[in-house]
XYZ file of C-alpha atoms in Angstrom:
153
model
C -14.632 -0.287 8.859
C -15.961 -3.776 8.989
C -13.663 -6.707 8.408
C -15.520 -7.715 5.233
C -15.094 -4.204 3.771
C -11.378 -4.216 4.588
C -11.013 -7.667 3.057
C -12.781 -6.598 -0.153
C -10.421 -3.673 -0.673
C -7.339 -5.659 0.351
C -8.289 -8.220 -2.287
C -8.490 -5.396 -4.828
C -4.978 -4.277 -3.838
C -3.746 -7.846 -4.381
C -5.341 -7.802 -7.856
C -3.454 -4.578 -8.569
C -0.235 -6.303 -7.457
C -0.985 -9.099 -9.932
C -1.507 -6.488 -12.674
C 1.858 -4.950 -11.796
C 3.525 -8.304 -12.454
C 1.593 -8.711 -15.719
C 2.937 -5.298 -16.764
C 6.561 -6.233 -16.011
C 6.918 -4.901 -12.469
C 7.210 -6.245 -8.945
C 4.008 -7.319 -7.129
C 2.662 -4.302 -5.277
C -0.701 -2.577 -5.598
C -2.681 0.006 -3.638
C -5.873 2.045 -3.647
C -7.338 5.009 -1.808
C -10.906 4.759 -0.494
C -13.113 7.346 1.152
C -16.676 6.643 2.264
C -16.904 3.500 0.136
C -15.648 5.215 -3.012
C -12.365 4.247 -4.654
C -10.658 7.554 -5.356
C -7.578 6.233 -7.129
C -5.589 3.050 -7.698
C -1.918 2.465 -8.415
C 0.387 -0.416 -9.126
C 4.134 -0.666 -8.838
C 5.937 0.691 -11.911
C 9.512 0.826 -10.623
C 10.871 -1.351 -13.427
C 8.870 -0.099 -16.413
C 9.289 3.551 -15.367
C 12.922 3.018 -14.316
C 11.978 4.924 -11.156
C 12.928 3.550 -7.753
C 10.236 5.700 -6.097
C 7.357 4.430 -8.273
C 5.854 2.415 -5.417
C 2.047 2.529 -5.517
C 1.778 3.785 -1.929
C 4.181 6.637 -2.657
C 2.365 7.589 -5.859
C -1.002 7.625 -4.082
C 0.292 9.640 -1.110
C 1.717 12.229 -3.518
C -1.546 12.357 -5.452
C -3.563 12.796 -2.256
C -1.247 15.564 -1.096
C -1.757 17.449 -4.358
C -5.428 16.769 -4.997
C -7.207 16.474 -1.627
C -7.742 18.902 1.218
C -6.289 17.963 4.613
C -9.685 16.928 6.043
C -10.328 14.698 3.045
C -6.890 13.065 3.341
C -7.585 12.346 7.014
C -10.787 10.543 5.967
C -9.012 8.335 3.399
C -7.962 4.719 3.857
C -5.125 3.314 1.795
C -5.432 -0.404 1.120
C -2.230 -2.014 -0.003
C -1.037 -5.475 -0.926
C 2.088 -5.221 1.221
C 3.010 -3.158 4.271
C 4.394 0.204 3.137
C 8.169 0.488 3.236
C 9.785 3.309 5.253
C 9.862 5.624 2.209
C 6.162 5.095 1.559
C 5.249 5.232 5.243
C 6.925 8.650 5.446
C 4.982 9.864 2.403
C 1.745 8.569 3.952
C 2.560 10.443 7.152
C 3.386 13.699 5.346
C 0.209 13.399 3.265
C -1.818 12.974 6.457
C -3.730 9.902 5.344
C -6.108 8.644 8.010
C -5.591 4.907 7.787
C -3.558 2.186 6.082
C -4.633 -1.457 5.802
C -2.095 -3.908 4.384
C -2.041 -7.587 3.462
C 1.552 -8.872 3.713
C 3.734 -7.662 6.590
C 7.166 -6.345 5.658
C 8.765 -8.854 8.037
C 6.958 -11.717 6.247
C 8.155 -10.486 2.855
C 11.683 -10.148 4.240
C 11.548 -13.766 5.455
C 10.201 -14.956 2.086
C 12.980 -13.177 0.214
C 15.706 -14.175 2.659
C 16.444 -10.520 3.439
C 16.756 -7.343 1.460
C 13.559 -5.707 2.732
C 13.956 -2.738 5.068
C 12.049 -4.303 7.917
C 10.767 -1.287 9.850
C 7.010 -1.469 10.445
C 4.868 1.264 8.907
C 3.240 1.963 12.276
C 6.669 2.575 13.805
C 7.554 5.146 11.138
C 4.238 6.949 11.674
C 4.599 6.804 15.457
C 8.172 8.082 15.469
C 7.100 10.954 13.216
C 4.315 11.874 15.632
C 1.682 10.994 13.044
C -1.931 10.062 13.490
C -2.345 7.500 10.704
C -3.882 4.251 11.949
C -2.097 1.182 10.547
C -3.899 -2.176 10.444
C -2.615 -5.484 9.163
C -1.817 -8.008 8.121
C -5.198 -8.764 6.545
C -5.573 -11.823 4.289
C -1.811 -12.325 4.438
C -1.915 -15.816 2.917
C -3.749 -14.448 -0.135
C -1.317 -11.573 -0.437
C 1.667 -13.895 -0.132
C 0.524 -15.938 -3.117
C 1.473 -13.221 -5.595
C 4.880 -12.737 -3.943
C 5.568 -16.470 -3.831
C 4.781 -16.888 -7.518
C 6.899 -13.834 -8.408
C 9.870 -14.585 -6.159
C 9.686 -18.279 -6.997
């Protein structure tokens, strides 16, 4: 993918993170794209759903696992406002998604929050699991940080 294409979809994931905040949740958003088509979007709903696993990356990986064939999942890119946590990275691996592109690195979010983020890179989870998902990022990290900074104050 070209940098401008990645940036366009990363910006969309940041918009989804902003929507999550507007809907009473924490600032995380993601989308699945294949061949220039957005297949599905998700925003964090952990607070409004009272569900600790309602991360957008997790929801999209589960959807892909149910709805797409293995070859189609391998051709999908997940764009996400923040680097997937270890739970989500595992779901991405098990779903067999081809690529992840994130805006804010988990280590950056951990620094912003003064701790509390499980700071294990997504690529490390995929690698240790023997996965083939390509992980790229951070992309437009300053833009992605804006929503976290306004939320975390």
